[in-house]
Short mmCIF file of C-alpha atoms in Angstrom, two decimals:
data_model
loop_
_atom_site.label_atom_id
_atom_site.label_comp_id
_atom_site.label_asym_id
_atom_site.label_seq_id
_atom_site.Cartn_x
_atom_site.Cartn_y
_atom_site.Cartn_z
CA MET A 1270 0.74 -0.65 -13.71
CA ILE A 1271 4.44 -1.36 -13.88
CA ASN A 1272 6.49 0.92 -16.10
CA LEU A 1273 9.25 -1.55 -16.82
CA LYS A 1274 10.48 0.39 -19.82
CA LYS A 1275 11.39 3.23 -17.49
CA LEU A 1276 12.82 0.74 -14.98
CA TYR A 1277 14.88 -0.93 -17.68
CA LEU A 1278 16.35 2.40 -18.79
CA SER A 1279 17.07 3.21 -15.16
CA SER A 1280 18.81 -0.14 -14.70
CA VAL A 1281 20.91 0.51 -17.81
CA LEU A 1282 21.89 3.90 -16.42
CA VAL A 1283 22.76 2.34 -13.06
CA SER A 1284 24.86 -0.32 -14.84
CA CYS A 1285 26.72 2.38 -16.79
CA ILE A 1286 27.41 4.35 -13.65
CA ALA A 1287 28.51 1.14 -11.90
CA GLY A 1288 31.08 0.71 -14.63
CA LEU A 1289 32.67 3.97 -13.56
CA TYR A 1290 32.11 3.74 -9.80
CA ALA A 1291 31.98 0.75 -7.47
CA GLN A 1292 28.32 0.03 -6.74
CA ASP A 1293 27.28 -0.49 -3.14
CA PRO A 1294 25.99 -4.00 -2.29
CA PRO A 1295 22.21 -4.28 -2.11
CA LYS A 1296 20.75 -3.76 1.34
CA TYR A 1297 17.66 -5.82 0.58
CA ILE A 1298 17.72 -9.15 -1.25
CA PHE A 1299 14.61 -11.12 -2.21
CA TYR A 1300 15.16 -14.68 -3.44
CA PHE A 1301 11.96 -16.21 -4.87
CA ILE A 1302 12.06 -19.93 -5.63
CA GLY A 1303 9.17 -21.55 -7.46
CA ASP A 1304 9.44 -25.20 -6.46
CA GLY A 1305 9.00 -27.24 -9.63
CA LEU A 1306 8.59 -24.11 -11.77
CA GLY A 1307 9.79 -25.13 -15.23
CA MET A 1308 9.76 -23.07 -18.40
CA GLY A 1309 6.51 -24.71 -19.50
CA HIS A 1310 4.85 -23.85 -16.20
CA VAL A 1311 5.68 -20.16 -16.62
CA LEU A 1312 4.42 -20.13 -20.20
CA ALA A 1313 1.19 -21.95 -19.25
CA ALA A 1314 0.50 -19.43 -16.49
CA GLU A 1315 1.29 -16.53 -18.84
CA THR A 1316 -1.05 -17.99 -21.48
CA TYR A 1317 -3.81 -18.15 -18.86
CA ASN A 1318 -2.92 -14.64 -17.68
CA ARG A 1319 -3.27 -13.29 -21.23
CA MET A 1320 -6.13 -15.32 -22.67
CA VAL A 1321 -8.37 -15.83 -19.63
CA LEU A 1322 -7.58 -13.01 -17.23
CA GLY A 1323 -7.25 -10.62 -20.17
CA GLN A 1324 -4.13 -8.97 -18.77
CA ASN A 1325 -2.20 -6.78 -21.18
CA GLU A 1326 0.78 -6.84 -18.83
CA PRO A 1327 2.68 -10.16 -18.68
CA LEU A 1328 3.35 -11.87 -15.36
CA LEU A 1329 5.59 -9.68 -13.22
CA MET A 1330 8.56 -12.05 -13.26
CA ILE A 1331 8.55 -12.13 -17.06
CA GLN A 1332 8.75 -8.34 -17.13
CA PHE A 1333 11.99 -8.20 -15.17
CA PRO A 1334 14.72 -6.73 -17.40
CA HIS A 1335 17.23 -9.56 -16.97
CA SER A 1336 16.54 -13.25 -17.52
CA GLY A 1337 18.23 -16.53 -18.23
CA VAL A 1338 18.02 -20.28 -17.78
CA ILE A 1339 19.54 -22.65 -15.23
CA THR A 1340 20.70 -26.26 -15.27
CA THR A 1341 19.65 -28.25 -12.18
CA TYR A 1342 21.40 -31.64 -12.16
CA SER A 1343 22.71 -32.94 -8.83
CA SER A 1344 26.01 -34.69 -8.15
CA SER A 1345 24.22 -38.05 -8.07
CA SER A 1346 21.73 -37.69 -10.93
CA PRO A 1347 20.84 -35.65 -14.03
CA VAL A 1348 17.42 -35.28 -12.38
CA THR A 1349 17.73 -33.55 -9.03
CA ASP A 1350 15.50 -33.69 -5.98
CA SER A 1351 14.59 -30.61 -3.95
CA ALA A 1352 17.24 -31.23 -1.29
CA ALA A 1353 20.18 -31.27 -3.68
CA ALA A 1354 18.71 -28.42 -5.74
CA GLY A 1355 17.99 -26.36 -2.63
CA THR A 1356 21.56 -26.93 -1.45
CA ALA A 1357 22.93 -25.79 -4.80
CA LEU A 1358 20.74 -22.66 -4.84
CA SER A 1359 21.57 -21.74 -1.25
CA THR A 1360 25.26 -22.69 -0.96
CA GLY A 1361 26.68 -23.01 -4.48
CA TYR A 1362 27.66 -26.65 -3.97
CA LYS A 1363 26.41 -29.72 -5.82
CA THR A 1364 25.39 -32.61 -3.61
CA GLN A 1365 23.60 -35.95 -3.74
CA ASN A 1366 19.83 -36.20 -3.85
CA SER A 1367 18.25 -36.13 -0.35
CA MET A 1368 21.15 -34.23 1.25
CA ILE A 1369 20.71 -30.74 2.71
CA GLY A 1370 23.48 -28.21 3.36
CA MET A 1371 26.24 -30.77 2.82
CA ASP A 1372 28.45 -31.63 -0.11
CA SER A 1373 28.66 -35.11 -1.59
CA ASP A 1374 31.18 -36.11 1.10
CA THR A 1375 28.73 -35.06 3.88
CA VAL A 1376 30.83 -32.02 4.76
CA SER A 1377 28.71 -29.06 5.82
CA VAL A 1378 28.63 -26.16 3.36
CA THR A 1379 27.49 -22.64 4.19
CA SER A 1380 24.49 -20.91 2.65
CA VAL A 1381 24.44 -17.29 1.55
CA ALA A 1382 21.73 -16.69 4.17
CA GLU A 1383 24.08 -17.84 6.92
CA GLN A 1384 26.89 -15.66 5.58
CA LEU A 1385 24.69 -12.60 5.22
CA PHE A 1386 23.32 -13.12 8.73
CA GLU A 1387 26.87 -13.18 10.07
CA ILE A 1388 27.56 -9.72 8.63
CA GLY A 1389 24.40 -8.19 10.03
CA TYR A 1390 21.62 -8.90 7.55
CA GLY A 1391 18.27 -9.96 8.93
CA VAL A 1392 16.99 -13.23 7.48
CA GLY A 1393 13.44 -14.38 6.80
CA LEU A 1394 12.38 -17.60 5.08
CA VAL A 1395 8.83 -18.30 3.86
CA THR A 1396 7.35 -21.36 2.17
CA SER A 1397 3.89 -22.70 1.39
CA VAL A 1398 5.02 -26.17 2.51
CA PRO A 1399 6.61 -27.24 5.84
CA PRO A 1400 9.36 -24.89 7.08
CA ASP A 1401 11.48 -27.99 7.76
CA ASP A 1402 11.23 -29.01 4.10
CA ALA A 1403 14.19 -29.32 1.73
CA THR A 1404 14.31 -25.86 0.16
CA PRO A 1405 13.93 -23.69 3.27
CA GLY A 1406 16.05 -26.16 5.23
CA ALA A 1407 18.91 -25.74 2.78
CA PHE A 1408 19.31 -22.13 3.94
CA TYR A 1409 20.00 -23.04 7.61
CA ALA A 1410 20.41 -26.81 8.10
CA HIS A 1411 23.17 -29.37 7.47
CA VAL A 1412 21.91 -32.97 7.46
CA PRO A 1413 22.63 -36.06 5.34
CA ASN A 1414 18.92 -36.77 4.83
CA ARG A 1415 16.05 -34.36 4.22
CA ASN A 1416 13.71 -36.46 6.39
CA MET A 1417 15.57 -35.59 9.60
CA TYR A 1418 12.87 -33.08 10.56
CA TYR A 1419 13.69 -32.86 14.26
CA ASP A 1420 17.36 -32.09 13.58
CA ILE A 1421 16.45 -29.62 10.84
CA THR A 1422 14.18 -27.61 13.15
CA VAL A 1423 16.72 -27.67 15.98
CA GLN A 1424 19.18 -26.09 13.57
CA ALA A 1425 16.54 -23.53 12.60
CA ALA A 1426 16.22 -22.60 16.27
CA LYS A 1427 19.99 -22.22 16.55
CA SER A 1428 20.31 -20.22 13.32
CA GLY A 1429 19.32 -16.91 14.89
CA TYR A 1430 17.15 -16.03 11.87
CA GLN A 1431 14.36 -13.57 12.57
CA PHE A 1432 11.51 -15.27 10.67
CA LEU A 1433 10.58 -18.73 9.43
CA GLY A 1434 7.13 -19.50 8.06
CA GLY A 1435 5.45 -22.56 6.56
CA SER A 1436 2.53 -24.94 6.88
CA LYS A 1437 3.45 -27.19 9.82
CA LEU A 1438 6.39 -28.71 11.65
CA ARG A 1439 6.88 -32.45 11.13
CA GLY A 1440 9.44 -33.24 13.81
CA THR A 1441 7.41 -32.54 16.96
CA LYS A 1442 6.78 -36.21 17.85
CA ASN A 1443 9.09 -39.14 18.56
CA LYS A 1444 8.95 -42.52 16.83
CA ASP A 1445 6.19 -43.62 19.23
CA GLY A 1446 4.00 -40.69 18.26
CA GLN A 1447 4.51 -38.86 21.54
CA PRO A 1448 5.42 -35.15 21.76
CA ASN A 1449 9.16 -34.52 22.05
CA ASP A 1450 11.07 -31.48 23.29
CA LEU A 1451 11.21 -29.61 19.97
CA LEU A 1452 8.82 -26.83 20.98
CA ASP A 1453 10.77 -26.40 24.21
CA ILE A 1454 13.97 -26.01 22.20
CA LEU A 1455 12.33 -23.27 20.15
CA LYS A 1456 11.46 -21.45 23.39
CA GLN A 1457 15.01 -21.95 24.65
CA TYR A 1458 16.28 -20.02 21.63
CA ASN A 1459 13.61 -17.31 22.03
CA VAL A 1460 11.63 -18.38 18.98
CA ASP A 1461 7.94 -17.49 19.25
CA TYR A 1462 6.04 -20.44 17.75
CA VAL A 1463 2.81 -18.90 16.46
CA LYS A 1464 -0.17 -20.20 14.52
CA GLY A 1465 -1.50 -17.96 11.78
CA ALA A 1466 -0.72 -14.56 10.34
CA ASP A 1467 -2.65 -12.59 12.97
CA ALA A 1468 -0.65 -14.22 15.77
CA ALA A 1469 2.59 -13.44 13.91
CA ARG A 1470 1.65 -9.80 13.48
CA ALA A 1471 0.73 -9.55 17.17
CA SER A 1472 3.98 -11.14 18.37
CA THR A 1473 6.50 -8.91 20.13
CA SER A 1474 9.35 -11.37 19.67
CA GLU A 1475 12.25 -10.68 17.33
CA ARG A 1476 12.26 -14.34 16.33
CA ILE A 1477 9.10 -15.98 14.93
CA LEU A 1478 8.23 -19.40 13.54
CA MET A 1479 4.77 -19.15 11.93
CA VAL A 1480 2.67 -22.14 10.87
CA ASN A 1481 -0.94 -22.82 9.85
CA PRO A 1482 -3.69 -21.23 11.98
CA GLU A 1483 -5.27 -23.26 14.77
CA GLY A 1484 -7.62 -25.90 13.37
CA ILE A 1485 -5.87 -26.23 9.99
CA ASP A 1486 -3.52 -29.19 9.87
CA THR A 1487 -2.79 -29.52 6.16
CA TYR A 1488 0.59 -30.84 4.99
CA GLN A 1489 0.98 -27.67 2.94
CA ILE A 1490 -0.94 -24.42 3.42
CA GLY A 1491 -3.56 -25.58 0.93
CA TYR A 1492 -3.94 -25.16 -2.80
CA THR A 1493 -5.11 -21.75 -3.99
CA ILE A 1494 -7.79 -23.46 -6.08
CA ASP A 1495 -9.30 -25.14 -2.98
CA SER A 1496 -9.87 -21.81 -1.16
CA ILE A 1497 -9.58 -23.25 2.36
CA PRO A 1498 -11.23 -20.79 4.79
CA GLY A 1499 -8.72 -19.20 7.16
CA ALA A 1500 -5.68 -20.88 5.60
CA LEU A 1501 -2.44 -18.99 5.07
CA THR A 1502 -1.65 -17.74 1.57
CA LEU A 1503 1.79 -17.15 0.11
CA PRO A 1504 1.20 -13.41 -0.55
CA GLU A 1505 0.01 -12.99 3.05
CA MET A 1506 2.99 -14.90 4.44
CA THR A 1507 5.34 -12.81 2.31
CA ASP A 1508 3.78 -9.62 3.63
CA VAL A 1509 3.98 -10.78 7.26
CA CYS A 1510 7.64 -11.76 6.88
CA LEU A 1511 8.52 -8.51 5.12
CA SER A 1512 6.78 -6.45 7.80
CA HIS A 1513 8.67 -8.34 10.49
CA LEU A 1514 12.04 -7.78 8.82
CA LYS A 1515 11.29 -4.10 8.26
CA LYS A 1516 10.53 -3.81 11.98
CA TRP A 1517 13.54 -5.69 13.35
CA CYS A 1518 16.13 -5.38 10.57
CA PRO A 1519 15.32 -2.16 8.72
CA GLU A 1520 18.91 -1.51 7.62
CA LYS A 1521 19.38 -4.68 5.56
CA PHE A 1522 17.84 -8.12 5.15
CA PHE A 1523 17.70 -11.28 3.03
CA MET A 1524 14.37 -12.94 2.34
CA MET A 1525 13.69 -16.27 0.62
CA VAL A 1526 10.13 -17.08 -0.53
CA GLU A 1527 9.30 -20.55 -1.84
CA GLY A 1528 6.17 -21.38 -3.81
CA GLY A 1529 6.14 -25.02 -2.75
CA ASN A 1530 2.61 -25.84 -3.89
CA ILE A 1531 3.65 -25.47 -7.54
CA ASP A 1532 5.69 -28.64 -7.03
CA TYR A 1533 2.80 -30.46 -5.34
CA ALA A 1534 0.50 -29.69 -8.27
CA GLY A 1535 3.20 -30.79 -10.70
CA HIS A 1536 3.64 -34.14 -8.99
CA SER A 1537 -0.12 -34.61 -9.26
CA ASN A 1538 -0.16 -33.53 -12.93
CA ASP A 1539 -2.88 -31.06 -11.98
CA GLY A 1540 -2.59 -28.36 -14.65
CA GLY A 1541 -5.31 -26.07 -13.34
CA ALA A 1542 -4.00 -26.11 -9.77
CA ALA A 1543 -0.42 -25.54 -10.98
CA ILE A 1544 -1.40 -22.48 -12.99
CA LYS A 1545 -3.37 -21.00 -10.08
CA GLU A 1546 -0.34 -21.58 -7.82
CA ILE A 1547 1.95 -19.75 -10.24
CA ILE A 1548 -0.48 -16.83 -10.39
CA ASN A 1549 -0.46 -16.85 -6.57
CA PHE A 1550 3.36 -16.96 -6.57
CA ASN A 1551 3.27 -13.93 -8.86
CA GLU A 1552 1.04 -12.14 -6.33
CA ALA A 1553 3.58 -12.85 -3.58
CA LEU A 1554 6.29 -11.44 -5.84
CA LYS A 1555 4.29 -8.22 -6.13
CA VAL A 1556 4.66 -7.74 -2.36
CA ALA A 1557 8.43 -7.63 -2.78
CA TYR A 1558 8.16 -5.53 -5.94
CA ASP A 1559 6.11 -2.88 -4.11
CA PHE A 1560 8.99 -2.63 -1.63
CA PHE A 1561 11.46 -2.47 -4.53
CA ILE A 1562 9.67 0.55 -6.02
CA SER A 1563 10.64 2.61 -2.97
CA HIS A 1564 14.16 1.15 -2.68
CA SER A 1565 15.15 0.43 -6.28
CA ASP A 1566 18.76 1.59 -5.89
CA GLU A 1567 19.42 -0.70 -2.92
CA THR A 1568 17.31 -3.81 -3.63
CA LEU A 1569 17.87 -6.99 -5.64
CA ILE A 1570 15.06 -9.41 -6.55
CA ILE A 1571 15.85 -12.83 -8.01
CA VAL A 1572 13.20 -15.29 -9.19
CA THR A 1573 14.12 -18.86 -10.12
CA ALA A 1574 13.27 -22.52 -9.47
CA ASP A 1575 14.92 -25.55 -7.95
CA HIS A 1576 13.82 -27.89 -10.75
CA ASP A 1577 11.02 -28.63 -13.20
CA THR A 1578 8.27 -30.95 -11.96
CA GLY A 1579 6.20 -32.94 -14.42
CA GLY A 1580 7.56 -31.48 -17.65
CA LEU A 1581 4.45 -29.42 -18.36
CA GLY A 1582 3.93 -28.63 -22.04
CA LEU A 1583 1.55 -26.31 -23.88
CA GLY A 1584 -0.64 -28.25 -26.27
CA SER A 1585 -1.56 -31.92 -26.29
CA ILE A 1586 -2.43 -34.71 -28.71
CA PHE A 1587 -6.07 -33.94 -27.98
CA THR A 1588 -5.92 -30.21 -28.88
CA GLY A 1589 -3.33 -30.27 -31.66
CA TYR A 1590 -2.13 -26.76 -32.57
CA ASN A 1591 -4.25 -25.16 -29.89
CA MET A 1592 -4.92 -24.74 -26.18
CA HIS A 1593 -8.09 -23.98 -24.23
CA PRO A 1594 -7.03 -22.32 -20.96
CA LYS A 1595 -10.54 -20.84 -20.65
CA TYR A 1596 -11.70 -24.16 -19.19
CA ILE A 1597 -9.36 -23.86 -16.21
CA ASP A 1598 -11.74 -21.54 -14.39
CA TYR A 1599 -14.36 -24.30 -14.36
CA GLN A 1600 -12.05 -26.26 -12.06
CA LYS A 1601 -13.07 -25.55 -8.46
CA ILE A 1602 -11.08 -28.27 -6.72
CA SER A 1603 -7.57 -29.69 -6.81
CA LYS A 1604 -6.89 -33.21 -7.99
CA ASP A 1605 -5.64 -34.03 -4.49
CA ARG A 1606 -8.86 -32.85 -2.86
CA PHE A 1607 -10.99 -34.60 -5.49
CA ASN A 1608 -9.08 -37.82 -4.84
CA GLU A 1609 -9.63 -37.34 -1.10
CA ILE A 1610 -13.40 -37.03 -1.65
CA CYS A 1611 -13.36 -40.17 -3.79
CA HIS A 1612 -11.53 -41.98 -0.99
CA GLU A 1613 -14.19 -40.81 1.50
CA ILE A 1614 -16.91 -42.12 -0.83
CA LEU A 1615 -15.16 -45.49 -1.07
CA GLN A 1616 -14.91 -45.68 2.73
CA SER A 1617 -18.54 -44.71 3.23
CA SER A 1618 -21.44 -47.15 3.44
CA GLN A 1619 -23.71 -44.68 1.64
CA PRO A 1620 -24.59 -45.52 -1.98
CA PHE A 1621 -23.03 -43.31 -4.63
CA SER A 1622 -24.12 -43.76 -8.24
CA TRP A 1623 -22.71 -42.70 -11.60
CA ASP A 1624 -25.42 -40.03 -11.74
CA ASP A 1625 -24.18 -38.70 -8.39
CA MET A 1626 -20.65 -38.59 -9.74
CA ARG A 1627 -21.77 -36.83 -12.91
CA GLU A 1628 -23.30 -34.08 -10.77
CA MET A 1629 -20.08 -33.73 -8.79
CA LEU A 1630 -18.03 -33.51 -11.99
CA LYS A 1631 -20.38 -30.85 -13.36
CA LYS A 1632 -20.10 -28.81 -10.17
CA GLN A 1633 -16.35 -29.17 -9.56
CA LEU A 1634 -14.97 -29.31 -13.13
CA GLY A 1635 -17.77 -28.07 -15.40
CA PHE A 1636 -17.89 -31.38 -17.29
CA TRP A 1637 -20.61 -31.65 -19.98
CA GLU A 1638 -21.68 -28.05 -19.40
CA GLY A 1639 -18.90 -25.48 -19.68
CA VAL A 1640 -16.26 -28.12 -20.47
CA PRO A 1641 -17.17 -30.34 -23.45
CA LEU A 1642 -16.42 -34.08 -23.35
CA THR A 1643 -16.56 -36.45 -26.28
CA GLU A 1644 -18.69 -39.59 -26.15
CA ASP A 1645 -15.49 -41.65 -25.91
CA GLN A 1646 -14.26 -39.63 -22.93
CA THR A 1647 -17.59 -39.98 -21.16
CA ARG A 1648 -17.69 -43.72 -21.85
CA MET A 1649 -14.15 -44.15 -20.53
CA LEU A 1650 -14.95 -42.26 -17.32
CA ARG A 1651 -18.06 -44.38 -16.81
CA GLU A 1652 -15.94 -47.53 -17.15
CA LYS A 1653 -13.34 -46.19 -14.69
CA PHE A 1654 -16.14 -45.31 -12.25
CA THR A 1655 -17.50 -48.86 -12.44
CA LYS A 1656 -14.08 -50.36 -11.89
CA THR A 1657 -13.21 -48.03 -8.98
CA PHE A 1658 -16.48 -47.59 -7.10
CA GLU A 1659 -18.61 -50.60 -8.05
CA LYS A 1660 -16.11 -53.40 -8.60
CA ARG A 1661 -13.59 -51.87 -6.14
CA ASP A 1662 -10.78 -52.91 -8.48
CA SER A 1663 -8.87 -49.63 -8.89
CA GLU A 1664 -5.27 -49.70 -10.06
CA ASN A 1665 -3.96 -46.89 -7.88
CA LEU A 1666 -1.19 -44.51 -8.93
CA SER A 1667 1.40 -43.53 -6.32
CA THR A 1668 3.14 -40.18 -6.68
CA LEU A 1669 5.49 -38.39 -4.30
CA TYR A 1670 2.73 -36.83 -2.19
CA ASN A 1671 -0.36 -38.90 -2.92
CA ASN A 1672 -1.92 -42.20 -3.94
CA PHE A 1673 -4.54 -41.59 -6.62
CA ASP A 1674 -7.39 -43.96 -7.43
CA GLU A 1675 -7.85 -44.93 -11.05
CA PHE A 1676 -10.96 -42.80 -11.52
CA SER A 1677 -9.39 -39.57 -10.18
CA THR A 1678 -6.38 -40.11 -12.44
CA ALA A 1679 -8.65 -40.55 -15.47
CA VAL A 1680 -10.78 -37.50 -14.64
CA PHE A 1681 -7.83 -35.13 -14.49
CA LYS A 1682 -6.15 -36.69 -17.52
CA VAL A 1683 -9.31 -35.82 -19.46
CA PHE A 1684 -9.37 -32.31 -18.04
CA ASN A 1685 -5.69 -31.71 -18.95
CA ASP A 1686 -6.31 -33.06 -22.45
CA ILE A 1687 -9.27 -30.76 -23.05
CA CYS A 1688 -7.34 -27.72 -21.77
CA GLY A 1689 -4.31 -28.64 -23.87
CA ILE A 1690 -1.91 -29.25 -20.99
CA GLY A 1691 0.58 -32.07 -21.46
CA TRP A 1692 2.76 -33.83 -18.87
CA VAL A 1693 5.69 -36.21 -19.33
CA THR A 1694 6.14 -37.52 -15.75
CA TYR A 1695 4.79 -37.44 -12.21
CA ASN A 1696 8.32 -36.72 -10.99
CA HIS A 1697 11.00 -34.11 -11.64
CA THR A 1698 12.74 -33.59 -14.95
CA GLY A 1699 16.23 -32.40 -15.88
CA ASN A 1700 14.84 -29.51 -17.94
CA TYR A 1701 16.11 -25.95 -17.76
CA VAL A 1702 14.39 -23.67 -15.27
CA PRO A 1703 14.14 -19.88 -15.61
CA VAL A 1704 15.81 -17.07 -13.71
CA TYR A 1705 14.59 -13.46 -13.68
CA ALA A 1706 16.17 -10.50 -11.89
CA ILE A 1707 15.73 -6.80 -11.27
CA GLY A 1708 17.62 -4.28 -9.16
CA VAL A 1709 21.22 -3.92 -8.04
CA ASP A 1710 23.56 -5.90 -10.34
CA ALA A 1711 20.59 -7.84 -11.74
CA ASP A 1712 22.27 -8.00 -15.15
CA LYS A 1713 24.69 -10.61 -13.79
CA PHE A 1714 21.88 -13.18 -13.73
CA ALA A 1715 21.19 -12.98 -17.48
CA GLY A 1716 22.28 -15.85 -19.70
CA ILE A 1717 22.84 -19.55 -19.10
CA HIS A 1718 23.89 -20.65 -15.61
CA ASP A 1719 24.20 -23.70 -13.44
CA ASN A 1720 22.17 -23.51 -10.23
CA THR A 1721 25.41 -23.26 -8.24
CA ASN A 1722 26.19 -19.96 -9.98
CA ILE A 1723 23.25 -18.13 -8.38
CA PRO A 1724 24.54 -18.03 -4.78
CA GLU A 1725 28.03 -17.34 -6.09
CA LEU A 1726 26.70 -14.29 -7.87
CA ILE A 1727 24.94 -13.18 -4.68
CA ARG A 1728 28.24 -13.53 -2.84
CA LYS A 1729 30.02 -11.47 -5.47
CA ILE A 1730 27.35 -8.77 -5.46
CA THR A 1731 27.29 -8.52 -1.66
CA LYS A 1732 31.08 -8.79 -1.42
CA LEU A 1733 30.95 -11.81 0.88
#
């Protein structure tokens, strides 16, 4: 297990020595960004870690010796989107929502990754969502709108970065749905476009763009809770990227890892899936921490978030002064996948009764067996089933990434209530997000910061 008491004392000693002698910049920088990871999300995952997993050691990020909180507002709103937040975290500049790598006047601003690359650092970016998405894109692209996927990937090709990994590229077809020249452009810049971790490990190219394995075409790599056979996982992607950087840039490198599925689960108000994604994010962090153990005097690890999604809270009106995270392990399916199955049932000509649905709810969520429902909750779900599947009169709920039928929404509202997980919105909030740090000059990240301070601190530490 981690001896963070010893590490903390070591960091204090290093800080004292640094006060007398100029400390060398870190050779290895890991920048972990939990997309949508608010303070409540961390505490919910830690509660699950302690009460259900029975871990005496807190989540790794919580154990880091230096911590603080960050404000996330954009230049156009007190509630940021991922593009503006990603730009702030990568460049140190506020911008308007939807803009990537540009300030509010659409002037390109430079990320710390670009600057570090220019002075010889290798660069690898990993995300559980598309590699042309807002957060990874903010480290190499400069566009006025985050939906300019073709342009974003062209700029990735031109960046020179050694590794980029995510679920799938979204700019490979023109407006008529026909393939464009994007994959040819990647080849032109010597980027090996590979599908899956095995193909990435087997590649002999210095530059790699890794996406989902052949046959898996999910928008993101897939929720941890859904256990999609053969799908990429964030810890695996982190390991592949780290191995690649160690091979091609052993002297120094910068690596950004985004846990994008945390945000997806937050937008869906899927408490169980969100907690499992944070645990998975913590496993990816352990990959970097294992490297840190052997290079503690020349490595910096930063963990933070771009914004809070959903405003997750511990405790609900239903549970009062309590929570029941033990029920989370009865959940075997994400809300998104459950909704997809419901949609397939609605499209099918095969009959599907309330008794059939009860069996599915028992199997996938443990309802009425491991997870107790009141008579009122059962009656309400029966009414929502009738309205959605029999009368076909569902009042659907549209969120950023999905369109949920009325029954799916009700099912997961009940599950959240029973577990004691509360939500305030299906969108982002303006809440504080956490920052944790360990390693070279990690103490500088303690306290209260704006998101623009984080890249500025990296610049100061690396003497950019």
